[in-house]
Coordinates of C-alpha atoms in Angstrom, one line a residue:
F178 CA -10.7 -20.8 22.7
V179 CA -8.7 -17.5 22.1
M180 CA -10.7 -16.8 18.9
V181 CA -13.9 -17.4 20.5
G182 CA -13.0 -15.3 23.5
S183 CA -11.8 -12.5 21.3
A184 CA -14.9 -12.6 19.2
A185 CA -17.0 -12.4 22.4
I186 CA -15.0 -9.5 23.6
V187 CA -15.4 -7.5 20.3
G188 CA -19.1 -8.5 20.3
I189 CA -20.0 -7.5 23.8
L190 CA -17.8 -4.4 24.2
G191 CA -17.8 -3.2 20.7
L192 CA -15.0 -1.0 19.2
N193 CA -14.6 2.8 20.0
Q194 CA -14.6 4.0 16.5
G195 CA -12.8 7.3 15.8
I196 CA -14.3 10.4 14.2
D197 CA -13.3 8.9 10.7
F198 CA -15.9 6.2 11.1
T199 CA -18.7 7.9 13.3
G200 CA -18.5 11.5 11.9
G201 CA -18.0 14.4 14.1
S202 CA -15.7 17.5 14.5
L203 CA -12.0 17.8 15.1
T204 CA -10.6 21.2 16.5
E205 CA -6.8 22.0 16.9
V206 CA -6.0 24.9 19.1
V207 CA -2.4 26.1 19.4
Y208 CA -1.2 28.0 22.3
G209 CA 2.0 30.3 23.0
T210 CA 1.6 29.2 26.6
A211 CA -0.7 26.2 26.9
P212 CA -3.1 25.8 29.8
D213 CA -3.4 22.4 31.8
R214 CA -5.2 19.7 30.0
D215 CA -7.7 19.4 32.8
E216 CA -8.6 23.1 32.3
V217 CA -9.3 22.6 28.6
E218 CA -11.3 19.6 29.4
K219 CA -13.5 21.3 32.0
T220 CA -14.1 24.1 29.7
V221 CA -15.2 22.0 26.8
E222 CA -17.4 19.7 29.0
I223 CA -19.3 22.8 30.3
Q224 CA -20.6 23.2 26.7
N225 CA -22.2 19.8 27.0
L226 CA -21.0 18.5 23.5
G227 CA -21.6 14.9 24.3
G228 CA -18.6 12.4 24.2
V229 CA -15.6 14.7 24.0
S230 CA -11.8 13.7 23.7
V231 CA -9.1 16.4 24.5
R232 CA -5.5 15.1 23.5
E233 CA -2.3 17.0 23.9
S234 CA -0.3 17.7 20.8
V235 CA 2.5 19.7 19.3
D236 CA 2.0 21.7 15.9
E237 CA 4.4 21.9 13.1
S238 CA 6.2 25.0 14.6
G239 CA 6.7 23.2 17.9
Q240 CA 4.1 25.1 19.9
S241 CA 1.8 23.3 22.5
A242 CA -1.6 22.4 21.2
Y243 CA -4.6 20.4 22.0
I244 CA -6.8 18.4 19.6
I245 CA -10.5 18.3 20.6
R246 CA -12.9 15.7 19.1
T247 CA -16.4 16.1 19.4
R248 CA -19.8 15.1 17.8
D249 CA -20.8 17.2 14.7
L250 CA -21.1 20.8 15.8
S251 CA -23.5 23.6 14.6
E252 CA -21.9 26.8 13.5
E253 CA -23.0 28.4 16.8
E254 CA -21.5 25.6 18.9
R255 CA -18.2 25.8 16.9
S256 CA -17.9 29.6 17.5
Q257 CA -18.6 29.1 21.1
L258 CA -16.1 26.4 21.5
T259 CA -13.6 28.6 19.7
D260 CA -14.2 31.4 22.0
N261 CA -14.0 29.3 25.1
V262 CA -10.8 27.4 24.4
T263 CA -8.8 30.3 22.7
G264 CA -9.3 32.4 25.8
L265 CA -7.8 29.8 28.2
G266 CA -4.0 30.0 27.5
V267 CA -1.7 32.8 26.1
G268 CA -2.0 33.2 22.3
G269 CA -4.7 30.7 21.8
E270 CA -5.7 30.0 18.2
V271 CA -7.7 27.4 16.3
T272 CA -5.5 26.4 13.4
R273 CA -7.6 23.5 12.3
F274 CA -11.3 22.6 12.2
T275 CA -12.4 19.6 10.3
S276 CA -16.0 18.2 10.1
I277 CA -16.6 14.7 9.0
G278 CA -20.1 13.6 8.3
P279 CA -21.5 10.0 9.2
V280 CA -22.1 9.4 5.4
I281 CA -18.3 9.4 4.8
G282 CA -17.9 7.2 7.8
Q283 CA -20.3 4.6 6.4
E284 CA -18.5 4.7 3.1
L285 CA -15.2 4.1 4.7
R286 CA -16.6 1.2 6.6
D287 CA -18.1 -0.3 3.4
K288 CA -15.0 0.0 1.5
A289 CA -12.9 -1.5 4.3
G290 CA -15.3 -4.5 4.2
W291 CA -14.9 -4.9 0.6
A292 CA -11.1 -4.6 0.7
I293 CA -10.9 -7.1 3.5
F294 CA -13.0 -9.7 1.3
G295 CA -10.8 -9.0 -1.7
V296 CA -7.5 -9.6 0.2
V297 CA -8.9 -12.8 1.8
S298 CA -10.0 -14.1 -1.6
I299 CA -6.6 -13.3 -3.3
I300 CA -4.7 -15.0 -0.4
V301 CA -6.8 -18.2 -0.7
L302 CA -6.3 -18.3 -4.4
Y303 CA -2.6 -17.5 -4.1
V304 CA -2.1 -20.3 -1.4
A305 CA -4.1 -22.8 -3.2
F306 CA -2.0 -22.1 -6.4
A307 CA 1.4 -22.2 -4.5
F308 CA 0.5 -25.7 -3.0
A309 CA -1.2 -27.0 -6.0
G310 CA 1.4 -29.7 -6.4
I311 CA 0.8 -31.0 -2.9
G312 CA -2.1 -33.3 -3.1
T313 CA -1.5 -35.7 -0.2
P314 CA -2.3 -35.8 2.6
V315 CA -3.9 -32.5 2.6
S316 CA -5.4 -30.7 -0.5
S317 CA -4.1 -27.3 -1.6
W318 CA -7.5 -25.8 -0.8
M319 CA -7.1 -27.0 2.6
Y320 CA -3.8 -25.0 3.2
G321 CA -5.6 -21.9 1.9
A322 CA -8.4 -22.4 4.5
I323 CA -5.7 -22.8 7.2
T324 CA -4.0 -19.8 6.1
I325 CA -7.4 -17.8 6.3
F326 CA -8.0 -19.3 9.8
V327 CA -4.6 -18.1 11.1
L328 CA -5.2 -14.6 9.3
I329 CA -8.5 -14.3 11.2
H330 CA -6.8 -15.2 14.5
D331 CA -3.9 -12.7 13.8
V332 CA -6.7 -10.0 13.2
L333 CA -9.1 -10.9 15.8
V334 CA -6.8 -11.0 18.9
P335 CA -5.5 -7.3 18.4
T336 CA -9.1 -6.2 17.6
A337 CA -10.1 -7.6 21.1
L338 CA -7.3 -5.8 22.7
M339 CA -8.4 -2.6 21.1
S340 CA -11.9 -3.2 22.1
I341 CA -10.7 -3.7 25.8
L342 CA -8.6 -0.6 25.6
G343 CA -11.4 1.5 23.9
H344 CA -13.8 0.4 26.6
F345 CA -11.6 1.0 29.6
A346 CA -9.0 3.7 28.3
G347 CA -11.1 5.6 25.6
V348 CA -8.7 4.4 22.8
E349 CA -10.1 4.6 19.4

């Protein structure tokens, strides 16, 4: 029941994938005296960049910073965003700008799928080998199948929780 419910939640709500999987831009802005988060969010939203995420952070030197995640930006949009957000607080400076294309995101998804398949296969073989001497009342392959069933449960339930948190709280 729990597994079917979790699979239904993930299937209906989906996962709120981060920039690593969907592609987009990440801009880190460091301030001597940082503005309020609401002010930064309003300034970024005015630019109409689609789904935007603004998170408070602290850089390596201990200064206040904001990490702004957006869709992939053109050079003009990036320049305008830089001008808008650096002018908000005292000593605003863009210290990092990263752009990740959707091709890299697709490649990460593919490699993750192959890695999961490989790990599951190795676990089944290991459990079957470890329980090879046990033949009754359950075969060693059945122990391997039960182990994979439990593994799927242990991954699916937290994934459903992340799906719920992504849908309602924007967690990636």
